[in-house]
């Protein structure tokens, strides 16, 4: 099941917080290519922050492979109980 | 062994015709086993078989981190022995790339990303896939499996892009790398800074033209048998900085190291101590690239090569962190967009890489430090001048890419490659990455 709008807003806030940008800069298609501050370090900080906020564990390889916020939302949805 | 050989072309042509009649997976496995057998002597083939089966055994371990770590370390040790410490000293072509694939499947199986151990014939077909056997690209297992399960694209659909990649690949591998190899051989005995600089530039050019050419041919051959391999190069000469170079050069290897060394170590460090994120990142960049450098060989030269790669990426990351702190995110981006800064950053990245490669070819004891220092400055100057002059060449490059997809370009490139081989009377230039 996909994330609810509230859950997606939470995800967006966590990503924006970690990257130190405004939540309006974060959309499902936002990725490292569209936002230069999203580098390999930021990627892992986002994953850790999301795992903590949602109290979930995203499988490692899935976490490394997600390419944008939309795919991240799918990974979170899959990991939620 | 080379992809520009009758054996490789024969196996490719036979497989391309046979696989569309059905039984593609088994036919491709037979082609891959045949190509491996043709590339290696009998003892090496036995060692390869042992290694592949050891890798397959990793998939049946209990799903505990300690078991995986121990067995993976054992596989790496076996690789090290077979590759670098065999008493007969025989070359084990392809072993590195088999190891990268085997470890990827083992870790992903342990992580649950691969839901069940694949049957042995699929595993063998994947780790030994003949177009990518000698030197990659390292395709991910799930991509290979999904393509094997789907029907192969008809020949009518793939032969044109395949011909484009094969002909461009052979031209680059035979003619461009061949000319660079000759230039290198001419420059090597010349004493003084000019000889050093010319040899450094020619070696880097040979490495790029042969490896990118091999990769293009491998991708073209794979297309003919219905498999799309990942790209391994994305105009590395256009890298914006040293970190960016590694998302453009040997991409599938960089991705592998990112997935299986950089990410897990950094993620664990961030969880343990989130306050020092930047420090951990710099440390992990160093560790990852040091290990990547060491993978190339066991001599002291490769230890120093690893230190140079690790030092280069760590310094680049430190610089990014410091500049973003001083100028702010927007200020640093604006600086990066200035032509003089972009030129300096690109020149520094390329010159640093070309000079790090010196460790692979030079007899360092025979070089005079003043010659090396002046030669290094000369390399930086030539690279800078080339980068500055190459800016307006973008449209020419785009035009060539369009032209390269036409039968005229295929014929010209293949004819040039054949003429070059006949005229020079020399074999196809060595693909250096085959030996790592």
Short mmCIF file of C-alpha atoms in Angstrom, two decimals:
data_model
loop_
_atom_site.label_atom_id
_atom_site.label_comp_id
_atom_site.label_asym_id
_atom_site.label_seq_id
_atom_site.Cartn_x
_atom_site.Cartn_y
_atom_site.Cartn_z
CA UNK A 1 0.00 0.00 0.00
CA UNK A 2 1.42 3.46 -0.85
CA UNK A 3 2.08 6.03 1.88
CA UNK A 4 -0.83 8.17 3.05
CA UNK A 5 -0.54 11.93 2.29
CA UNK A 6 0.32 12.54 5.97
CA UNK A 7 3.03 9.88 5.92
CA UNK A 8 4.44 11.35 2.68
CA UNK A 9 4.52 14.81 4.31
CA UNK A 10 6.46 13.34 7.23
CA UNK A 11 8.89 11.71 4.78
CA UNK A 12 9.26 14.99 2.91
CA UNK A 13 9.95 16.88 6.16
CA UNK A 14 12.64 14.35 7.18
CA UNK A 15 14.35 14.56 3.76
CA UNK A 16 14.18 18.38 3.76
CA UNK A 17 15.50 18.55 7.33
CA UNK A 18 18.41 16.26 6.56
CA UNK A 19 19.35 18.12 3.38
CA UNK A 20 18.77 21.49 5.10
CA UNK A 21 16.43 22.71 2.34
CA UNK A 22 12.80 23.88 2.40
CA UNK A 23 10.11 21.13 2.20
CA UNK A 24 8.83 22.80 -1.00
CA UNK A 25 12.10 21.79 -2.70
CA UNK A 26 11.23 18.11 -2.16
CA UNK A 27 8.92 16.35 -4.64
CA UNK A 28 8.57 12.64 -5.57
CA UNK A 29 10.95 13.12 -8.50
CA UNK A 30 13.60 14.94 -6.42
CA UNK A 31 16.91 13.08 -6.63
CA UNK A 32 20.67 13.57 -6.42
CA UNK A 33 20.74 14.91 -9.98
CA UNK A 34 18.13 17.63 -9.32
CA UNK A 35 19.46 18.61 -5.89
CA UNK A 36 23.29 18.76 -5.79
CA UNK A 37 23.34 18.74 -1.96
CA UNK A 38 21.99 15.14 -2.13
CA UNK A 39 25.36 13.38 -2.26
CA UNK A 40 26.28 9.86 -1.14
CA UNK A 41 26.68 10.99 2.49
CA UNK A 42 23.32 12.80 2.48
CA UNK A 43 21.70 9.70 0.95
CA UNK A 44 22.70 7.53 3.92
CA UNK A 45 21.81 10.26 6.43
CA UNK A 46 18.33 10.39 4.87
CA UNK A 47 17.96 6.60 5.13
CA UNK A 48 19.06 6.59 8.78
CA UNK A 49 16.77 9.51 9.66
CA UNK A 50 13.78 7.88 7.96
CA UNK A 51 14.41 4.52 9.61
CA UNK A 52 14.46 6.29 12.96
CA UNK A 53 11.41 8.47 12.31
CA UNK A 54 9.22 5.63 11.01
CA UNK A 55 10.79 3.02 13.34
CA UNK A 56 11.44 0.70 10.38
CA UNK A 57 14.37 -1.10 8.79
CA UNK A 58 14.68 -0.70 5.00
CA UNK A 59 16.58 -3.65 3.45
CA UNK A 60 20.13 -2.40 2.76
CA UNK A 61 20.28 -3.00 -0.96
CA UNK A 62 16.85 -1.38 -1.48
CA UNK A 63 18.01 1.60 0.55
CA UNK A 64 21.12 2.00 -1.62
CA UNK A 65 19.22 1.57 -4.88
CA UNK A 66 16.42 4.13 -4.38
CA UNK A 67 16.96 6.92 -6.88
CA UNK A 68 14.45 9.58 -5.80
CA UNK A 69 11.93 10.57 -3.12
CA UNK A 70 9.12 8.66 -4.86
CA UNK A 71 11.12 5.39 -4.77
CA UNK A 72 12.06 6.14 -1.18
CA UNK A 73 8.36 6.49 -0.32
CA UNK A 74 7.72 3.08 -1.91
CA UNK A 75 10.57 1.54 0.10
CA UNK A 76 9.17 3.03 3.33
CA UNK A 77 5.67 1.75 2.46
CA UNK A 78 7.07 -1.74 1.86
CA UNK A 79 8.96 -1.72 5.18
CA UNK A 80 6.02 -0.47 7.30
CA UNK A 81 4.25 -3.21 9.27
CA UNK B 1 42.26 -12.97 -24.98
CA UNK B 2 40.53 -10.02 -26.58
CA UNK B 3 37.05 -9.22 -27.84
CA UNK B 4 38.58 -8.33 -31.22
CA UNK B 5 39.38 -12.01 -31.83
CA UNK B 6 37.87 -14.67 -34.11
CA UNK B 7 36.95 -16.75 -31.05
CA UNK B 8 34.94 -13.99 -29.38
CA UNK B 9 33.28 -12.96 -32.64
CA UNK B 10 32.55 -16.57 -33.55
CA UNK B 11 30.97 -17.34 -30.16
CA UNK B 12 28.94 -14.12 -30.37
CA UNK B 13 27.68 -14.80 -33.89
CA UNK B 14 26.78 -18.43 -33.14
CA UNK B 15 25.02 -17.47 -29.90
CA UNK B 16 23.14 -14.57 -31.54
CA UNK B 17 21.72 -16.91 -34.19
CA UNK B 18 21.06 -19.87 -31.87
CA UNK B 19 19.41 -18.17 -28.89
CA UNK B 20 16.39 -17.05 -30.84
CA UNK B 21 15.48 -20.63 -31.68
CA UNK B 22 14.76 -21.25 -27.96
CA UNK B 23 16.63 -22.53 -24.93
CA UNK B 24 18.46 -19.22 -24.64
CA UNK B 25 19.62 -19.60 -21.05
CA UNK B 26 21.30 -22.99 -21.62
CA UNK B 27 22.77 -21.93 -24.98
CA UNK B 28 24.22 -18.78 -23.44
CA UNK B 29 25.68 -20.82 -20.61
CA UNK B 30 27.27 -23.19 -23.15
CA UNK B 31 28.68 -20.17 -25.06
CA UNK B 32 30.04 -18.68 -21.83
CA UNK B 33 31.65 -21.96 -20.75
CA UNK B 34 33.15 -22.33 -24.23
CA UNK B 35 34.57 -18.80 -24.18
CA UNK B 36 36.02 -19.26 -20.67
CA UNK B 37 37.60 -22.55 -21.81
CA UNK B 38 39.10 -20.83 -24.87
CA UNK B 39 40.46 -17.97 -22.73
CA UNK B 40 42.12 -20.09 -20.04
CA UNK B 41 44.41 -23.10 -19.86
CA UNK B 42 43.21 -26.30 -18.23
CA UNK B 43 44.70 -25.67 -14.74
CA UNK B 44 43.28 -22.13 -14.65
CA UNK B 45 39.92 -23.44 -15.80
CA UNK B 46 39.91 -25.92 -12.92
CA UNK B 47 40.79 -23.11 -10.50
CA UNK B 48 38.00 -20.96 -11.95
CA UNK B 49 35.53 -23.85 -11.52
CA UNK B 50 36.56 -24.28 -7.89
CA UNK B 51 36.23 -20.54 -7.29
CA UNK B 52 32.79 -20.30 -8.90
CA UNK B 53 31.49 -23.26 -6.88
CA UNK B 54 32.90 -21.73 -3.68
CA UNK B 55 30.99 -18.55 -4.55
CA UNK B 56 27.81 -20.55 -5.15
CA UNK B 57 28.30 -22.25 -1.75
CA UNK B 58 28.04 -18.81 -0.11
CA UNK B 59 24.35 -18.73 -1.03
CA UNK B 60 23.57 -21.70 1.21
CA UNK B 61 25.12 -20.33 4.39
CA UNK B 62 22.97 -19.77 7.45
CA UNK B 63 21.68 -16.18 7.18
CA UNK B 64 23.89 -14.81 9.90
CA UNK B 65 26.21 -11.84 9.43
CA UNK B 66 29.19 -13.63 10.99
CA UNK B 67 28.83 -16.60 8.65
CA UNK B 68 28.60 -14.35 5.59
CA UNK B 69 31.54 -12.16 6.64
CA UNK B 70 33.75 -15.18 7.34
CA UNK B 71 32.86 -16.94 4.10
CA UNK B 72 33.22 -13.75 2.04
CA UNK B 73 36.67 -13.15 3.56
CA UNK B 74 37.53 -16.74 2.64
CA UNK B 75 36.42 -16.18 -0.96
CA UNK B 76 38.51 -12.98 -1.19
CA UNK B 77 41.50 -14.90 0.23
CA UNK B 78 41.00 -17.65 -2.36
CA UNK B 79 40.80 -14.97 -5.07
CA UNK B 80 44.03 -13.43 -3.76
CA UNK B 81 45.79 -16.78 -3.84
CA UNK B 82 44.57 -17.75 -7.31
CA UNK B 83 45.22 -14.32 -8.79
CA UNK B 84 48.48 -13.29 -7.19
CA UNK B 85 50.12 -16.16 -5.32
CA UNK B 86 49.72 -19.29 -7.49
CA UNK B 87 52.98 -21.20 -7.68
CA UNK B 88 52.72 -21.46 -11.50
CA UNK B 89 52.09 -17.69 -11.78
CA UNK B 90 49.57 -18.29 -14.58
CA UNK B 91 47.15 -15.47 -15.45
CA UNK B 92 43.59 -15.91 -14.21
CA UNK B 93 41.63 -13.80 -16.69
CA UNK B 94 38.17 -12.73 -15.58
CA UNK B 95 38.56 -13.88 -11.96
CA UNK B 96 38.18 -10.38 -10.47
CA UNK B 97 34.88 -9.83 -12.19
CA UNK B 98 33.61 -13.28 -11.23
CA UNK B 99 34.44 -12.41 -7.62
CA UNK B 100 32.61 -9.09 -7.74
CA UNK B 101 29.50 -10.81 -9.10
CA UNK B 102 29.73 -13.69 -6.61
CA UNK B 103 30.05 -11.36 -3.60
CA UNK B 104 27.20 -9.19 -4.86
CA UNK B 105 24.85 -12.18 -5.14
CA UNK B 106 25.95 -13.56 -1.74
CA UNK B 107 25.42 -10.24 0.09
CA UNK B 108 22.10 -9.54 -1.62
CA UNK B 109 20.90 -13.06 -0.87
CA UNK B 110 21.86 -12.57 2.78
CA UNK B 111 20.12 -9.17 2.85
CA UNK B 112 16.96 -10.65 1.33
CA UNK B 113 17.16 -8.51 -1.83
CA UNK B 114 17.50 -11.81 -3.76
CA UNK B 115 14.68 -13.94 -2.38
CA UNK B 116 16.11 -17.42 -3.07
CA UNK B 117 19.42 -18.88 -4.22
CA UNK B 118 19.20 -19.12 -8.04
CA UNK B 119 19.63 -22.59 -9.61
CA UNK B 120 23.25 -23.43 -10.44
CA UNK B 121 22.86 -23.08 -14.23
CA UNK B 122 21.51 -19.54 -13.85
CA UNK B 123 24.25 -18.63 -11.39
CA UNK B 124 26.94 -19.93 -13.78
CA UNK B 125 25.32 -18.17 -16.73
CA UNK B 126 25.40 -14.92 -14.77
CA UNK B 127 28.91 -14.97 -13.27
CA UNK B 128 30.53 -16.26 -16.51
CA UNK B 129 28.38 -14.36 -19.08
CA UNK B 130 30.83 -14.33 -21.99
CA UNK B 131 30.58 -10.75 -23.33
CA UNK B 132 31.42 -9.40 -19.84
CA UNK B 133 33.74 -12.24 -18.76
CA UNK B 134 37.15 -10.62 -19.34
CA UNK B 135 36.69 -7.21 -17.71
CA UNK B 136 33.03 -6.42 -16.99
CA UNK B 137 30.82 -4.43 -16.96
CA UNK B 138 29.58 -5.84 -13.64
CA UNK B 139 25.86 -6.24 -14.23
CA UNK B 140 23.56 -6.67 -11.23
CA UNK B 141 22.05 -10.16 -10.94
CA UNK B 142 18.41 -9.03 -10.84
CA UNK B 143 18.87 -7.18 -14.15
CA UNK B 144 20.43 -10.23 -15.78
CA UNK B 145 17.75 -12.58 -14.42
CA UNK B 146 14.87 -10.32 -15.53
CA UNK B 147 16.30 -10.17 -19.07
CA UNK B 148 16.93 -13.92 -19.27
CA UNK B 149 13.32 -14.56 -18.19
CA UNK B 150 11.93 -12.20 -20.86
CA UNK B 151 12.04 -13.19 -24.55
CA UNK B 152 15.13 -11.91 -26.40
CA UNK B 153 14.54 -8.81 -28.50
CA UNK B 154 14.44 -9.82 -32.21
CA UNK B 155 17.70 -9.48 -34.16
CA UNK B 156 16.02 -6.99 -36.51
CA UNK B 157 15.61 -4.69 -33.54
CA UNK B 158 19.08 -4.96 -31.98
CA UNK B 159 21.54 -5.44 -34.84
CA UNK B 160 21.87 -1.73 -35.65
CA UNK B 161 22.71 -0.50 -32.12
CA UNK B 162 24.89 -3.63 -31.73
CA UNK B 163 26.80 -2.83 -34.95
CA UNK B 164 27.29 0.77 -33.78
CA UNK B 165 28.76 -0.33 -30.43
CA UNK B 166 30.88 -3.15 -31.90
CA UNK B 167 32.41 -1.07 -34.69
CA UNK B 168 33.09 1.94 -32.44
CA UNK B 169 34.50 -0.44 -29.82
CA UNK B 170 36.89 -2.16 -32.26
CA UNK B 171 38.02 1.19 -33.68
CA UNK B 172 38.78 2.51 -30.20
CA UNK B 173 40.36 -0.75 -28.98
CA UNK B 174 42.50 -1.36 -32.09
CA UNK B 175 43.30 2.00 -33.70
CA UNK B 176 43.06 4.65 -30.98
CA UNK B 177 44.52 2.48 -28.20
CA UNK B 178 47.09 1.14 -30.70
CA UNK B 179 48.30 4.63 -31.60
CA UNK B 180 48.41 5.61 -27.93
CA UNK B 181 50.39 2.43 -27.17
CA UNK B 182 52.95 3.31 -29.89
CA UNK B 183 53.24 6.86 -28.57
CA UNK B 184 53.79 5.46 -25.08
CA UNK B 185 56.50 3.11 -26.35
CA UNK B 186 58.21 6.04 -28.10
CA UNK B 187 58.02 8.32 -25.05
CA UNK B 188 59.09 5.78 -22.44
CA UNK B 189 62.85 5.73 -23.22
CA UNK B 190 63.03 9.53 -23.55
CA UNK B 191 64.70 11.08 -20.49
CA UNK B 192 63.57 14.36 -18.95
CA UNK B 193 60.23 16.00 -18.16
CA UNK B 194 58.89 15.94 -21.74
CA UNK B 195 59.36 12.17 -22.05
CA UNK B 196 57.72 11.63 -18.65
CA UNK B 197 54.74 13.86 -19.49
CA UNK B 198 54.22 12.30 -22.92
CA UNK B 199 54.40 8.76 -21.51
CA UNK B 200 51.93 9.64 -18.73
CA UNK B 201 49.44 11.12 -21.20
CA UNK B 202 49.86 8.29 -23.73
CA UNK B 203 49.39 5.60 -21.07
CA UNK B 204 46.18 7.24 -19.78
CA UNK B 205 44.92 7.52 -23.37
CA UNK B 206 45.69 3.85 -24.07
CA UNK B 207 43.97 2.78 -20.85
CA UNK B 208 40.85 4.77 -21.71
CA UNK B 209 40.63 3.87 -25.41
CA UNK B 210 41.24 0.17 -24.82
CA UNK B 211 38.91 -0.19 -21.83
CA UNK B 212 36.11 1.99 -23.23
CA UNK B 213 36.51 0.26 -26.61
CA UNK B 214 36.40 -3.20 -25.05
CA UNK B 215 33.31 -2.18 -23.05
CA UNK B 216 31.50 -0.84 -26.11
CA UNK B 217 32.20 -4.10 -27.97
CA UNK B 218 31.07 -6.17 -24.95
CA UNK B 219 27.82 -4.19 -24.75
CA UNK B 220 27.29 -4.62 -28.51
CA UNK B 221 27.89 -8.38 -28.35
CA UNK B 222 25.54 -8.74 -25.36
CA UNK B 223 22.83 -6.84 -27.25
CA UNK B 224 23.05 -9.44 -30.04
CA UNK B 225 22.23 -12.22 -27.55
CA UNK B 226 19.40 -10.21 -26.00
CA UNK B 227 21.09 -8.83 -22.87
CA UNK B 228 21.54 -5.12 -22.17
CA UNK B 229 24.67 -4.62 -20.06
CA UNK B 230 25.14 -1.47 -17.97
CA UNK B 231 27.32 1.33 -19.34
CA UNK B 232 30.79 1.56 -17.81
CA UNK B 233 31.93 4.96 -19.10
CA UNK B 234 30.28 8.35 -19.35
CA UNK B 235 32.78 10.75 -20.92
CA UNK B 236 35.23 10.62 -17.98
CA UNK B 237 37.28 13.41 -19.57
CA UNK B 238 34.33 15.73 -18.82
CA UNK B 239 34.43 15.06 -15.03
CA UNK B 240 33.76 18.21 -12.98
CA UNK B 241 36.05 17.05 -10.15
CA UNK B 242 37.91 13.97 -8.86
CA UNK B 243 34.83 12.58 -7.07
CA UNK B 244 32.74 13.06 -10.21
CA UNK B 245 35.37 11.16 -12.23
CA UNK B 246 34.37 7.96 -10.39
CA UNK B 247 30.75 8.28 -11.50
CA UNK B 248 32.10 8.37 -15.09
CA UNK B 249 35.03 5.91 -15.19
CA UNK B 250 34.54 2.15 -14.68
CA UNK B 251 31.07 3.00 -13.37
CA UNK B 252 29.96 -0.54 -12.55
CA UNK B 253 33.07 -1.10 -10.40
CA UNK B 254 32.59 2.24 -8.59
CA UNK B 255 28.94 1.28 -7.95
CA UNK B 256 30.02 -2.10 -6.60
CA UNK B 257 32.45 -0.52 -4.14
CA UNK B 258 29.82 2.04 -3.16
CA UNK B 259 27.21 -0.67 -2.45
CA UNK B 260 29.43 -3.16 -0.67
CA UNK B 261 32.10 -1.09 1.10
CA UNK B 262 31.33 2.65 1.24
CA UNK B 263 27.60 2.49 2.09
CA UNK B 264 27.60 -0.26 4.75
CA UNK B 265 30.62 1.16 6.59
CA UNK B 266 29.39 4.76 6.45
CA UNK B 267 25.83 3.79 7.45
CA UNK B 268 27.13 1.91 10.50
CA UNK B 269 29.42 4.83 11.49
CA UNK B 270 26.55 7.32 11.10
CA UNK B 271 24.32 5.21 13.32
CA UNK B 272 27.01 4.92 15.98
CA UNK B 273 28.02 8.58 15.94
CA UNK B 274 25.72 10.84 13.88
CA UNK B 275 27.36 14.07 15.08
CA UNK B 276 30.52 13.60 12.99
CA UNK B 277 28.93 12.80 9.63
CA UNK B 278 31.42 14.74 7.49
CA UNK B 279 34.41 13.17 9.22
CA UNK B 280 32.97 9.68 8.68
CA UNK B 281 32.29 10.43 5.01
CA UNK B 282 35.87 11.56 4.40
CA UNK B 283 37.15 8.45 6.21
CA UNK B 284 34.90 6.13 4.16
CA UNK B 285 35.90 7.74 0.88
CA UNK B 286 39.52 7.14 1.81
CA UNK B 287 38.92 3.53 2.85
CA UNK B 288 36.85 2.67 -0.23
CA UNK B 289 39.28 4.10 -2.76
CA UNK B 290 42.30 2.73 -0.93
CA UNK B 291 40.79 -0.77 -1.18
CA UNK B 292 39.87 -0.13 -4.83
CA UNK B 293 43.47 0.84 -5.54
CA UNK B 294 44.76 -2.26 -3.74
CA UNK B 295 42.48 -4.48 -5.82
CA UNK B 296 44.63 -3.64 -8.86
CA UNK B 297 47.69 -5.50 -7.52
CA UNK B 298 49.82 -6.53 -4.59
CA UNK B 299 53.06 -4.61 -5.12
CA UNK B 300 54.03 -1.47 -3.18
CA UNK B 301 53.24 0.59 -6.25
CA UNK B 302 49.58 -0.39 -5.90
CA UNK B 303 49.56 0.38 -2.17
CA UNK B 304 50.77 3.88 -3.05
CA UNK B 305 48.24 4.00 -5.92
CA UNK B 306 45.49 3.14 -3.39
CA UNK B 307 46.77 5.84 -1.02
CA UNK B 308 46.76 8.37 -3.87
CA UNK B 309 43.19 7.48 -4.92
CA UNK B 310 41.99 7.52 -1.30
CA UNK B 311 43.86 10.74 -0.60
CA UNK B 312 42.45 12.37 -3.74
CA UNK B 313 38.79 11.64 -3.03
CA UNK B 314 39.15 12.51 0.69
CA UNK B 315 40.78 15.84 -0.13
CA UNK B 316 38.08 16.52 -2.71
CA UNK B 317 35.35 15.79 -0.13
CA UNK B 318 37.07 17.90 2.55
CA UNK B 319 37.32 20.76 0.05
CA UNK B 320 33.59 20.49 -0.76
CA UNK B 321 32.66 20.47 2.94
CA UNK B 322 34.92 23.42 3.75
CA UNK B 323 33.82 25.53 0.76
CA UNK B 324 30.11 24.87 1.48
CA UNK B 325 30.73 25.92 5.11
CA UNK B 326 32.52 29.11 4.12
CA UNK B 327 30.46 30.23 1.14
CA UNK B 328 27.10 28.59 1.92
CA UNK B 329 25.40 26.09 -0.41
CA UNK B 330 24.32 28.71 -2.98
CA UNK B 331 27.66 30.54 -2.85
CA UNK B 332 29.60 27.31 -3.48
CA UNK B 333 27.29 26.40 -6.38
CA UNK B 334 27.83 29.85 -7.89
CA UNK B 335 31.60 29.43 -7.58
CA UNK B 336 31.38 26.01 -9.28
CA UNK B 337 29.54 27.61 -12.21
CA UNK B 338 32.33 30.13 -12.91
CA UNK B 339 34.30 29.11 -16.01
CA UNK B 340 37.75 29.66 -14.47
CA UNK B 341 36.86 27.56 -11.41
CA UNK B 342 35.29 24.78 -13.50
CA UNK B 343 38.40 24.71 -15.71
CA UNK B 344 40.72 24.50 -12.69
CA UNK B 345 38.65 21.77 -11.02
CA UNK B 346 38.44 19.65 -14.19
CA UNK B 347 42.14 20.06 -14.91
CA UNK B 348 43.11 19.15 -11.34
CA UNK B 349 40.90 16.02 -11.41
CA UNK B 350 42.19 14.70 -14.75
CA UNK B 351 45.85 15.58 -14.17
CA UNK B 352 45.76 13.97 -10.71
CA UNK B 353 44.32 10.75 -12.15
CA UNK B 354 46.80 10.64 -15.06
CA UNK B 355 49.69 11.18 -12.64
CA UNK B 356 48.40 8.54 -10.17
CA UNK B 357 48.42 6.07 -13.09
CA UNK B 358 52.19 6.62 -13.41
CA UNK B 359 52.52 4.12 -10.54
CA UNK B 360 51.13 1.39 -12.80
CA UNK B 361 53.73 1.77 -15.57
CA UNK B 362 56.79 3.59 -14.29
CA UNK B 363 59.98 2.22 -12.88
CA UNK B 364 59.99 4.82 -10.13
CA UNK B 365 63.58 4.12 -9.13
CA UNK B 366 64.77 5.16 -12.57
CA UNK B 367 62.95 8.49 -12.59
CA UNK B 368 64.61 11.72 -11.42
CA UNK B 369 62.42 13.73 -8.97
CA UNK B 370 63.02 17.09 -10.76
CA UNK B 371 62.00 15.47 -14.09
CA UNK B 372 58.87 14.06 -12.47
CA UNK B 373 57.93 17.41 -10.90
CA UNK B 374 58.44 19.32 -14.15
CA UNK B 375 56.75 16.52 -16.11
CA UNK B 376 53.75 16.64 -13.75
CA UNK B 377 53.46 20.40 -14.27
CA UNK B 378 53.65 19.79 -18.02
CA UNK B 379 50.84 17.19 -17.81
CA UNK B 380 48.67 19.64 -15.83
CA UNK B 381 49.37 22.37 -18.40
CA UNK B 382 48.54 20.17 -21.40
CA UNK B 383 45.38 18.83 -19.74
CA UNK B 384 44.28 22.36 -18.80
CA UNK B 385 44.86 23.63 -22.33
CA UNK B 386 43.00 20.63 -23.81
CA UNK B 387 40.05 21.09 -21.42
CA UNK B 388 39.89 24.81 -22.26
CA UNK B 389 40.02 24.19 -26.03
CA UNK B 390 37.61 21.23 -25.89
CA UNK B 391 34.72 23.32 -24.58
CA UNK B 392 33.45 24.36 -28.02
CA UNK B 393 33.77 20.75 -29.29
CA UNK B 394 30.47 19.60 -27.74
CA UNK B 395 28.50 19.90 -31.03
CA UNK B 396 31.28 18.02 -32.90
CA UNK B 397 31.00 15.17 -30.40
CA UNK B 398 27.21 15.09 -30.70
CA UNK B 399 27.51 15.10 -34.51
CA UNK B 400 29.96 12.19 -34.42
CA UNK B 401 27.58 10.19 -32.22
CA UNK B 402 24.87 10.59 -34.85
CA UNK B 403 27.28 9.66 -37.64
CA UNK B 404 28.57 6.63 -35.73
CA UNK B 405 25.13 5.01 -35.98
CA UNK B 406 25.30 4.84 -39.82
CA UNK B 407 26.53 1.89 -41.94
CA UNK B 408 29.21 4.18 -43.47
CA UNK B 409 30.71 4.79 -40.07
CA UNK B 410 30.57 1.08 -39.20
CA UNK B 411 32.38 0.14 -42.41
CA UNK B 412 34.98 2.91 -42.07
CA UNK B 413 35.81 2.03 -38.48
CA UNK B 414 36.05 -1.72 -39.12
CA UNK B 415 38.16 -1.10 -42.27
CA UNK B 416 40.42 1.26 -40.31
CA UNK B 417 40.85 -1.33 -37.57
CA UNK B 418 41.75 -4.10 -40.06
CA UNK B 419 44.10 -1.81 -42.02
CA UNK B 420 45.76 -0.72 -38.81
CA UNK B 421 46.36 -4.32 -37.72
CA UNK B 422 47.80 -5.23 -41.14
CA UNK B 423 49.92 -2.07 -41.40
CA UNK B 424 51.30 -2.20 -37.87
CA UNK B 425 51.85 -5.97 -37.95
CA UNK B 426 51.13 -6.00 -34.21
CA UNK B 427 48.46 -7.72 -32.14
CA UNK B 428 45.42 -5.91 -30.74
CA UNK B 429 46.68 -3.65 -27.89
CA UNK B 430 46.46 -5.25 -24.46
CA UNK B 431 43.39 -4.55 -22.38
CA UNK B 432 45.18 -3.70 -19.15
CA UNK B 433 42.06 -4.17 -17.01
CA UNK B 434 41.91 -7.79 -18.09
CA UNK B 435 44.99 -8.47 -15.95
CA UNK B 436 43.80 -6.80 -12.74
#
